[in-house]
């Protein structure tokens, strides 16, 4: 899966009226499939450190577009297994160090493709091995490091909770066994990341950012603490901050006074869905903005109209449309 | 809400936030790079190393990773030295070349750090090299993490605050750099070493820089758990409210100072009514055609809602927001009306 941008750009086709914009489903499918063949480009290997996440993004987009089989299942699984290390962690590509982010992407791929059985055949007790790699990265303060080097942030905490819940190994999923991780220490840390403006940042004190709001709400949702922590008042405050992210173009930004970007359709949209306030966005305008970011001829979605398309913005643009119930897309789970 | 279980046959998979992939650094002159690369194969200093090609996990199409020749050569040497656990000056040189080609490759950074530690290298020299590298790859995350490890090990923040300010001259909202700045303040106890004045300078140069506003909040309120009062202290609160109000005076329709002022009121539990006179300079029901900021009008709603018999007026202000000053958030304004027990317009 190439993470190279382009070659197409997001734009509105000549002569097309704004109200006639439609998601070009078949072209997006073709675009994502084509990414897997673009291996002779310099960018292909320069983005190798993201490869397994790239596959996850492409695969997710294809699932949402209703074409889950457009990439060969066996080939994807072989690649994922080739990234697995002895310690239960996955690297971004063969030969790369194991890291939380890529372990999470790998688990997400395995879950999406129902590949856990193959995992157990290939690696006895594989799910538990992966879970132990993840749980060992938890720090005394509840956070998770990305790797043995101790860098921590809320993305890794979310990744840990997300992957463990997909593996069925969160403490609440196996109440009779000793818990692998300390859930309440993790959620306590997340709560400390909430800011005076109602949003959440990457670490306590760090600026509120829509992407971090997503990870923090996801953690609280998976732990079942979202309602008890925020309450209706907290949801109103956070929802107000999130809805301020929508600008006149209909697109959303990640923090105040920054540019809109199609990927925030997902980070903001899913966050608002988790707190039942998606309807505070002007959805027809957001839909129109996302469709203006697609390349109507070759497929793919860009961050903004006029920019080059790539797989990252393609999946999050499509996921944003799915949240809003766009016709013909599968429904997405916001957390 | 119960924890999210995935019970249906088709369970859609929650999505992981991954770092926003930036287009990696692209060498401007391929030829130049190529020449640099072949030096490894021909260099006697590397003659003992057999480059290690990638095991790509089988013959399937997805695993066929097509490296370009030049990058491939360096990666083969890196794999070989890593397999042999070699820590040496030439490994430092190799990682430097690789980072120049692709600074986002986290394994290279980690191995470089291990190597520096093993060789007990001069970390000041490493910082000097990082300064140059950081200016080229401003948005790179690994560089900041690496810097963090180096400075932590050095145990001194000498020169760091100045360096960070130089970085802000290029991009004053860079999230990694602000996070690094906060880490410096905490790690080296720099709370009162001119940090408040620094936020003033940053906000002075761009009153809309929300990152700088956030940093100010952090500096003012970040030590309450250690017993150093923030805006709960009346004098500090007054100073900060004045600071926000002056900023609003310069640019009334600016989300950051309004949020800042709201945050102060909320944290300190002050009655919003104290701010009414100020807010009405920017939004007043007496002059519904002359509202200068929807943030001010929203603030006025909350002031009115706190007042006895003020709900109806708050409703009027909300109608103005929904119909005229901020219709894109119409449903939010309707929700606020609903919360006040008022019927929709």
XYZ file of C-alpha atoms in Angstrom:
680
model
C 0.000 0.000 0.000
C 1.709 3.122 -1.182
C 1.395 6.200 0.986
C 2.577 8.424 -1.803
C 0.349 11.395 -2.498
C -1.315 12.000 -5.834
C -1.135 11.886 -8.707
C -4.658 13.309 -8.713
C -5.943 16.369 -6.918
C -9.183 17.044 -5.092
C -11.511 19.195 -7.159
C -14.972 19.595 -8.543
C -15.419 18.231 -12.061
C -15.888 20.807 -14.796
C -19.450 21.891 -15.186
C -20.616 20.088 -12.058
C -22.941 21.998 -9.742
C -22.247 21.798 -5.999
C -25.560 20.078 -5.362
C -24.778 17.352 -7.861
C -21.634 16.183 -6.067
C -21.573 12.421 -5.521
C -19.050 10.112 -3.936
C -17.285 8.323 -6.810
C -17.280 4.919 -5.095
C -15.851 2.812 -7.924
C -13.068 5.297 -8.553
C -12.047 5.319 -4.916
C -11.902 1.539 -4.931
C -9.762 1.585 -8.055
C -7.531 4.271 -6.552
C -6.848 2.265 -3.394
C -6.156 -0.897 -5.387
C -3.732 1.041 -7.561
C -1.751 2.146 -4.501
C -0.629 -1.392 -4.013
C 1.084 -1.435 -7.364
C 3.013 1.811 -7.095
C 6.250 0.382 -5.783
C 8.763 1.889 -8.096
C 8.403 5.325 -6.588
C 10.809 6.807 -4.082
C 8.013 7.700 -1.717
C 6.889 4.104 -1.505
C 9.877 3.076 0.545
C 10.330 6.400 2.293
C 6.957 5.751 3.894
C 7.774 2.159 4.765
C 7.750 3.091 8.457
C 3.970 3.485 8.126
C 3.274 0.534 5.854
C 1.070 -1.614 8.061
C -1.021 1.426 9.030
C -1.311 2.299 5.352
C -2.731 -1.133 4.642
C -5.167 -0.690 7.489
C -6.330 2.650 6.113
C -6.794 1.260 2.622
C -8.584 -1.823 3.865
C -10.902 0.210 6.081
C -11.826 2.462 3.182
C -12.586 -0.584 1.035
C -14.773 -2.073 3.766
C -16.728 1.149 4.090
C -17.108 1.309 0.328
C -18.593 -2.185 0.417
C -15.636 -3.837 -1.355
C -13.859 -5.699 1.447
C -12.392 -8.271 -0.936
C -10.718 -5.802 -3.259
C -7.339 -6.556 -1.672
C -6.219 -10.201 -1.522
C -6.912 -11.408 2.019
C -4.141 -14.014 2.096
C -1.556 -11.550 0.851
C -2.513 -8.973 3.444
C -2.383 -11.533 6.252
C 1.018 -12.836 5.108
C 2.365 -9.315 5.140
C 0.957 -8.612 8.594
C 2.453 -11.826 9.993
C 5.800 -10.944 8.462
C 5.834 -7.805 10.665
C 5.308 -9.779 13.891
C 8.209 -10.051 16.314
C 9.003 -12.737 18.845
C 7.915 -10.427 21.689
C 4.375 -10.108 20.322
C 4.782 -6.631 18.856
C 4.477 -5.640 15.203
C 6.759 -3.327 13.260
C 5.517 -1.142 10.438
C 7.142 -3.474 7.901
C 9.417 -6.498 8.041
C 12.670 -5.574 9.761
C 11.216 -2.569 11.589
C 11.190 -2.429 15.365
C 7.968 -3.377 17.073
C 5.898 -0.385 18.099
C 2.503 0.197 19.662
C 1.038 2.041 16.669
C 1.795 -0.733 14.204
C 0.765 -3.433 16.643
C -2.610 -1.736 16.872
C -2.909 -1.435 13.084
C -1.997 -5.112 12.734
C -4.600 -6.170 15.299
C -7.200 -3.999 13.555
C -6.400 -5.668 10.248
C -6.600 -9.136 11.804
C -9.958 -8.279 13.355
C -11.308 -6.809 10.137
C -10.261 -9.875 8.138
C -11.250 -12.375 10.859
C -7.627 -13.459 10.885
C -7.218 -14.406 14.545
C -7.587 -18.110 13.775
C -4.709 -17.978 11.313
C -2.727 -16.085 13.909
C -3.237 -18.826 16.489
C -2.251 -21.479 13.947
C 0.890 -19.632 13.035
C 1.784 -18.504 16.532
C 0.333 -20.591 19.364
C -1.278 -18.310 21.924
C -0.633 -15.426 19.537
C -3.416 -13.192 20.828
C -2.103 -13.409 24.370
C 1.443 -12.758 23.167
C 0.321 -9.569 21.458
C -1.680 -8.529 24.493
C 1.353 -9.026 26.702
C 3.529 -6.915 24.405
C 0.949 -4.161 24.787
C 0.402 -4.512 28.508
C 4.130 -4.425 29.249
C 4.239 -0.935 27.761
C 1.942 0.443 30.457
C 3.732 2.812 32.817
C 3.097 3.266 36.543
C 1.144 6.480 35.842
C -1.331 4.618 33.624
C 0.022 5.823 30.286
C 1.455 3.589 27.604
C 4.772 3.950 25.884
C 4.959 3.473 22.142
C 8.003 1.250 22.466
C 10.711 0.351 24.922
C 11.989 3.920 24.763
C 9.318 5.225 26.978
C 7.774 7.942 24.861
C 4.143 8.171 26.029
C 1.069 9.940 24.787
C -2.680 9.498 24.618
C -2.484 7.947 21.155
C -0.700 4.947 22.582
C -3.143 4.682 25.453
C -6.026 4.646 23.008
C -4.218 2.146 20.821
C -3.674 -0.181 23.763
C -7.321 -0.096 24.824
C -8.525 -0.438 21.258
C -6.303 -3.405 20.415
C -6.963 -5.224 23.676
C -10.709 -4.840 23.245
C -10.458 -6.247 19.714
C -8.424 -9.141 21.061
C -11.126 -9.724 23.666
C -8.553 -9.295 26.410
C -9.643 -6.124 28.201
C -10.231 -6.834 31.900
C -14.023 -6.521 31.553
C -13.947 -9.140 28.788
C -12.314 -11.736 31.047
C -13.530 -10.877 34.536
C -12.338 -14.146 36.036
C -8.684 -13.670 35.095
C -6.067 -11.325 36.456
C -6.281 -8.052 34.495
C -3.495 -7.449 31.980
C -3.633 -3.690 32.383
C -4.728 -1.085 34.901
C -7.758 0.493 33.234
C -8.555 3.109 35.857
C -4.983 4.425 35.952
C -5.261 4.903 32.192
C -8.571 6.715 32.313
C -7.344 8.889 35.202
C -4.519 10.054 32.965
C -6.941 10.839 30.144
C -9.058 12.921 32.467
C -5.941 14.910 33.386
C -5.508 15.741 29.678
C -8.765 17.711 29.619
C -8.289 21.444 29.248
C -10.008 24.628 30.356
C -11.742 24.916 26.986
C -13.389 21.502 27.355
C -11.104 19.765 24.824
C -8.291 17.264 25.327
C -4.582 17.410 24.473
C -1.761 14.960 23.902
C -0.624 15.099 27.528
C -1.691 17.052 30.617
C -1.349 20.751 29.800
C -0.989 20.280 26.039
C -3.268 22.242 23.713
C -6.672 20.834 22.841
C -6.613 19.096 19.498
C -9.463 17.329 17.669
C -7.364 14.221 17.066
C -6.552 13.964 20.750
C -10.192 14.553 21.645
C -10.956 11.493 19.541
C -8.365 9.297 21.275
C -9.396 10.447 24.750
C -13.107 9.917 24.128
C -12.322 6.556 22.535
C -10.443 5.482 25.667
C -13.257 6.599 27.940
C -15.844 4.920 25.688
C -13.981 1.600 25.595
C -13.557 1.761 29.382
C -17.247 2.599 29.832
C -16.429 5.856 31.646
C -17.477 8.407 29.070
C -20.851 9.283 30.535
C -19.761 9.265 34.140
C -16.767 11.504 33.451
C -18.286 14.113 31.179
C -21.933 14.234 32.148
C -24.306 16.295 30.026
C -22.599 19.551 30.984
C -19.168 18.259 29.951
C -20.578 16.936 26.690
C -22.153 20.317 25.988
C -18.880 22.126 26.612
C -16.821 19.706 24.548
C -19.494 19.598 21.842
C -19.437 23.392 21.655
C -15.647 23.399 21.218
C -15.869 20.670 18.586
C -18.634 22.404 16.666
C -16.487 25.558 16.581
C -14.103 23.546 14.418
C -16.481 23.911 11.449
C -15.657 26.872 9.236
C -17.540 28.630 6.471
C -16.261 26.224 3.822
C -18.079 23.459 5.704
C -14.779 21.730 6.521
C -13.356 21.207 10.000
C -10.047 22.162 11.574
C -8.088 20.493 14.376
C -7.683 23.512 16.631
C -8.603 27.210 16.560
C -7.171 29.312 13.736
C -5.838 26.346 11.766
C -6.747 25.277 8.253
C -9.613 22.903 7.539
C -8.656 19.364 6.554
C -10.822 16.468 5.344
C -9.337 14.081 7.916
C -10.931 16.059 10.750
C -14.271 15.006 9.325
C -13.422 11.781 11.122
C -11.688 13.010 14.267
C -14.302 15.656 15.002
C -17.259 13.742 13.578
C -16.553 10.535 15.489
C -15.968 12.491 18.706
C -19.288 14.261 18.327
C -20.987 10.953 17.579
C -19.560 9.456 20.769
C -21.148 12.271 22.780
C -24.376 12.196 20.705
C -23.899 15.666 19.289
C -23.059 15.070 15.639
C -26.175 17.011 14.655
C -24.529 20.204 15.927
C -22.439 20.176 12.754
C -23.899 21.472 9.540
C -23.787 18.071 7.885
C -24.857 19.032 4.359
C -22.016 21.563 4.289
C -19.478 19.109 5.654
C -20.587 16.510 3.110
C -20.168 19.024 0.323
C -16.698 19.955 1.570
C -15.524 16.321 1.634
C -16.868 15.739 -1.878
C -15.006 18.832 -3.093
C -11.801 17.202 -1.810
C -12.177 14.101 -3.995
C -10.610 13.601 -7.379
C -13.734 12.926 -9.464
C -11.788 11.225 -12.249
C -9.118 9.064 -10.647
C -10.507 8.681 -7.120
C -8.878 9.472 -3.787
C -9.519 12.325 -1.355
C -7.204 15.225 -0.470
C -6.947 17.318 2.704
C -8.381 20.322 0.894
C -9.712 21.073 -2.582
C -6.788 21.603 -4.940
C -4.309 19.418 -3.022
C -3.014 15.960 -3.896
C -5.066 12.959 -2.800
C -3.663 10.235 -0.515
C -4.880 7.114 1.271
C -4.953 8.744 4.729
C -7.359 11.500 3.707
C -9.288 9.061 1.554
C -10.170 6.770 4.441
C -10.959 9.544 6.902
C -13.014 11.494 4.395
C -15.032 8.372 3.617
C -15.344 7.515 7.316
C -16.662 11.037 7.923
C -19.308 10.542 5.247
C -20.184 7.185 6.751
C -20.764 8.785 10.168
C -23.240 11.110 8.532
C -25.054 8.152 6.999
C -23.987 8.833 3.425
C -25.975 6.626 1.085
C -24.274 3.384 0.101
C -21.540 3.382 2.734
C -21.292 0.934 5.586
C -21.836 2.302 9.039
C -18.752 2.988 11.098
C -18.213 2.542 14.834
C -17.155 5.957 16.177
C -14.805 4.652 18.901
C -23.153 3.562 28.266
C -21.706 0.064 28.507
C -18.262 -0.583 27.125
C -18.302 -0.968 23.391
C -18.494 -4.609 22.452
C -18.271 -5.854 18.954
C -21.038 -8.343 18.681
C -22.397 -8.302 15.172
C -21.010 -10.597 12.513
C -19.477 -7.685 10.754
C -17.811 -5.690 13.452
C -16.516 -2.497 12.137
C -13.133 -1.752 13.489
C -12.481 1.370 15.476
C -9.863 3.503 13.929
C -6.478 4.250 15.330
C -5.102 7.727 15.296
C -1.811 7.521 13.579
C 0.609 10.300 12.956
C -0.500 12.429 10.123
C 1.863 11.275 7.404
C 3.796 14.129 5.985
C 5.334 13.884 2.602
C 8.812 12.777 3.482
C 11.864 14.755 2.689
C 12.774 14.251 -0.872
C 16.375 14.672 -1.878
C 16.545 17.460 -4.356
C 19.329 16.012 -6.409
C 19.112 12.285 -6.899
C 22.466 12.057 -8.558
C 24.163 13.645 -5.632
C 22.541 11.188 -3.292
C 23.499 8.267 -5.464
C 27.115 9.261 -5.398
C 26.968 9.548 -1.651
C 25.495 6.056 -1.428
C 27.982 4.139 -3.434
C 30.623 5.401 -1.047
C 29.570 2.733 1.400
C 30.139 -0.112 -1.000
C 33.499 1.220 -2.091
C 34.604 2.625 1.251
C 37.284 0.437 2.919
C 35.872 1.485 6.296
C 32.798 -0.596 5.458
C 34.501 -3.477 3.671
C 33.977 -5.885 6.583
C 30.207 -5.455 6.448
C 28.025 -7.584 4.231
C 24.914 -5.570 3.460
C 21.786 -7.330 4.708
C 18.868 -7.363 2.311
C 15.333 -7.269 3.618
C 13.514 -10.491 4.390
C 10.206 -9.481 3.012
C 8.057 -12.255 4.374
C 7.473 -14.346 1.282
C 6.720 -14.180 -2.351
C 3.334 -12.504 -2.124
C 2.853 -9.273 -3.946
C 2.117 -7.136 -0.908
C 5.418 -7.879 0.727
C 7.533 -6.965 -2.246
C 9.057 -3.783 -1.031
C 10.665 -1.792 -3.735
C 13.455 0.266 -2.366
C 15.184 2.648 -4.593
C 18.767 1.563 -5.032
C 20.398 4.330 -3.012
C 18.202 4.114 0.054
C 18.304 0.358 -0.136
C 22.061 0.292 0.139
C 22.082 2.294 3.354
C 19.291 0.270 4.865
C 21.210 -2.922 4.145
C 24.192 -1.578 6.042
C 21.976 -0.477 8.886
C 20.385 -3.919 9.176
C 23.817 -5.494 9.145
C 25.239 -3.327 11.934
C 22.068 -3.677 13.977
C 22.206 -7.445 13.649
C 25.782 -7.315 14.957
C 24.885 -4.799 17.697
C 27.649 -2.583 16.450
C 27.993 0.811 18.119
C 30.698 2.873 16.508
C 31.433 6.266 14.980
C 30.765 4.895 11.518
C 27.297 3.777 12.669
C 26.636 7.350 13.774
C 27.662 8.542 10.328
C 25.431 5.954 8.695
C 22.389 6.949 10.765
C 23.090 10.586 9.944
C 22.974 9.800 6.229
C 19.802 7.777 6.643
C 18.094 10.460 8.689
C 18.927 12.976 6.034
C 17.163 10.763 3.509
C 14.214 9.828 5.674
C 13.924 11.494 9.068
C 10.632 9.754 9.850
C 12.186 6.300 10.156
C 11.872 5.744 13.914
C 14.182 2.722 14.084
C 17.101 4.761 12.772
C 16.649 7.383 15.479
C 16.437 4.813 18.235
C 19.533 3.046 17.083
C 21.369 6.332 16.861
C 20.465 7.154 20.441
C 21.609 3.744 21.657
C 24.816 4.290 19.806
C 25.416 7.738 21.331
C 24.894 6.322 24.795
C 27.135 3.334 24.183
C 29.939 5.509 22.830
C 29.449 8.154 25.522
C 29.421 10.673 22.712
C 29.534 14.417 23.207
C 25.845 15.231 23.481
C 26.403 18.944 22.953
C 27.707 18.112 19.511
C 24.636 15.999 18.925
C 22.462 18.981 19.860
C 24.331 21.227 17.463
C 23.717 18.721 14.673
C 20.053 18.413 15.700
C 19.620 22.181 15.513
C 20.465 22.127 11.835
C 18.415 19.015 11.161
C 15.370 20.356 12.982
C 15.336 23.481 10.854
C 15.179 21.351 7.709
C 12.575 18.899 9.002
C 10.367 21.166 11.027
C 7.334 18.906 11.277
C 9.201 15.758 12.131
C 8.174 14.118 15.378
C 11.192 11.855 15.926
C 13.578 14.799 16.015
C 11.804 16.234 19.030
C 11.675 12.967 20.839
C 15.375 12.467 20.192
C 16.121 15.969 21.428
C 14.085 15.265 24.517
C 16.183 12.161 25.272
C 19.451 14.021 24.689
C 18.613 17.075 26.791
C 17.230 14.911 29.559
C 20.485 12.980 29.639
C 22.526 16.177 29.548
C 20.589 17.421 32.562
C 20.738 21.039 31.415
C 18.350 23.196 29.412
C 21.044 25.718 28.570
C 20.149 27.450 25.305
C 17.007 25.386 24.745
C 14.437 28.109 25.376
C 16.168 30.324 22.819
C 16.332 27.503 20.307
C 12.637 26.802 20.704
C 11.828 30.449 20.089
C 13.822 30.294 16.891
C 11.740 27.323 15.804
C 8.585 29.289 16.511
C 9.760 31.953 14.109
C 9.216 29.322 11.407
C 6.020 27.774 12.719
C 4.499 29.308 15.810
C 1.835 26.616 16.202
C 3.952 23.475 15.906
C 2.433 20.994 18.343
C 5.650 19.007 18.937
C 7.604 22.148 19.728
C 5.014 23.388 22.218
C 4.957 19.972 23.878
C 8.729 20.093 24.073
C 8.577 23.566 25.595
C 6.182 22.328 28.285
C 8.473 19.427 29.007
C 11.427 21.814 29.399
C 9.486 23.959 31.856
C 8.519 20.968 33.966
C 11.797 19.079 33.779
C 14.020 22.081 34.579
C 11.610 24.075 36.748
C 11.512 27.072 34.427
C 8.088 28.306 35.529
C 9.377 31.632 36.691
C 12.299 32.058 34.340
C 10.567 34.537 32.049
C 8.012 32.050 30.748
C 4.993 34.303 31.302
C 6.764 37.090 29.412
C 7.511 34.609 26.664
C 3.782 33.888 26.225
C 3.193 37.626 26.111
C 5.703 37.995 23.283
C 4.138 35.124 21.371
C 0.599 36.477 21.770
C 1.811 39.964 20.933
C 3.164 38.740 17.610
C -0.015 36.754 16.834
C -3.005 37.338 19.048
C -4.772 34.398 17.378
C -2.129 31.826 18.263
C -4.170 29.387 20.341
C -1.059 27.370 21.207
C 0.425 30.405 22.933
C -2.804 30.984 24.845
C -2.769 27.390 25.947
C 0.828 27.714 27.087
C -0.086 30.776 29.111
C -2.833 28.836 30.846
C -0.309 26.099 31.575
C 2.224 28.521 33.038
C -0.351 30.336 35.156
C -2.277 27.308 36.404
C 0.066 24.366 35.921
C 1.343 24.151 39.494
C -1.857 24.303 41.496
C -1.372 20.715 42.648
C 1.994 21.739 44.084
C 0.310 24.567 45.969
C 1.231 27.447 43.654
C -2.048 29.268 43.019
C -3.234 30.153 39.558
C -6.416 32.022 38.713
C -7.985 30.925 41.992
C -5.875 33.749 43.447
C -7.903 36.987 43.004
C -4.911 39.107 41.976
C -3.759 36.619 39.371
C -7.311 36.218 38.157
C -7.699 39.966 37.705
C -4.377 40.169 35.847
C -5.324 37.340 33.491
C -8.804 38.690 32.797
C -7.284 42.027 31.941
C -4.785 40.327 29.662
C -7.580 38.511 27.810
C -9.665 41.662 27.555
C -6.826 43.647 26.043
C -6.376 40.930 23.455
C -10.089 41.000 22.656
C -9.782 44.748 22.226
C -7.229 44.149 19.473
C -9.227 41.457 17.666
C -12.771 41.006 18.966
C -13.699 37.949 16.930
C -10.959 35.656 18.195
C -11.889 32.364 19.819
C -8.795 32.026 22.022
C -9.132 34.926 24.504
C -12.869 34.356 24.833
C -12.227 30.711 25.712
C -9.464 31.839 28.046
C -11.732 34.255 29.872
C -14.492 31.677 30.080
C -11.996 29.171 31.461
C -10.908 31.603 34.167
C -14.482 32.313 35.222
C -15.291 28.639 35.349
C -12.175 27.584 37.240
C -12.391 30.347 39.809
C -16.149 30.139 40.222
C -16.661 33.860 39.689
C -20.089 35.176 38.742
C -20.207 35.957 35.019
C -22.178 39.120 35.731
C -18.921 40.893 36.610
C -17.964 40.713 32.957
C -21.250 42.004 31.566
C -20.133 45.568 30.982
C -17.076 44.417 29.079
C -18.956 41.866 26.978
C -21.679 44.330 26.018
C -19.096 46.468 24.244
C -18.962 43.651 21.697
C -22.464 42.221 21.784
C -25.548 43.816 23.257
C -29.231 43.162 22.803
C -29.767 46.912 22.736
C -27.900 46.970 19.419
C -28.643 43.658 17.764
C -27.291 44.849 14.413
C -23.895 45.751 15.808
C -22.643 42.491 17.251
C -18.879 42.359 16.709
C -18.283 38.756 17.610
C -20.434 35.661 17.938
C -18.152 34.606 20.818
C -19.173 37.753 22.678
C -22.829 37.097 21.971
C -22.460 33.528 23.207
C -20.783 34.833 26.360
C -23.658 37.255 26.836
C -26.076 34.327 26.681
C -24.345 32.706 29.643
C -24.296 35.967 31.594
C -28.013 36.517 30.999
C -28.876 32.925 31.811
C -27.297 33.341 35.248
C -29.372 36.420 35.989
C -32.775 36.393 37.557
C -35.371 36.759 34.840
C -32.660 36.824 32.199
C -33.678 33.646 30.391
C -35.938 35.287 27.855
C -33.197 37.700 26.910
C -30.726 34.838 26.678
C -33.188 33.248 24.274
C -33.198 36.393 22.153
C -29.431 36.330 21.980
C -29.517 32.661 20.977
C -32.004 33.439 18.212
C -29.621 36.084 16.914
C -26.813 33.542 16.858
C -28.896 30.910 15.094
C -30.377 33.242 12.516
C -27.717 35.835 11.883
C -24.331 35.624 13.509
C -23.507 31.916 13.522
C -26.122 29.944 11.596
C -23.736 27.069 10.789
C -24.147 25.991 14.444
C -27.922 26.466 14.457
C -28.588 23.140 16.127
C -26.181 23.928 18.938
C -27.911 27.224 19.663
C -31.263 25.441 19.634
C -29.863 22.958 22.129
C -28.823 25.784 24.431
C -32.326 27.196 24.262
C -33.679 23.817 25.094
C -31.356 23.621 28.108
C -32.779 26.929 29.337
C -36.290 25.530 29.048
C -37.110 27.806 26.116
C -39.055 26.679 23.072
C -37.289 26.552 19.713
C -37.650 29.621 17.531
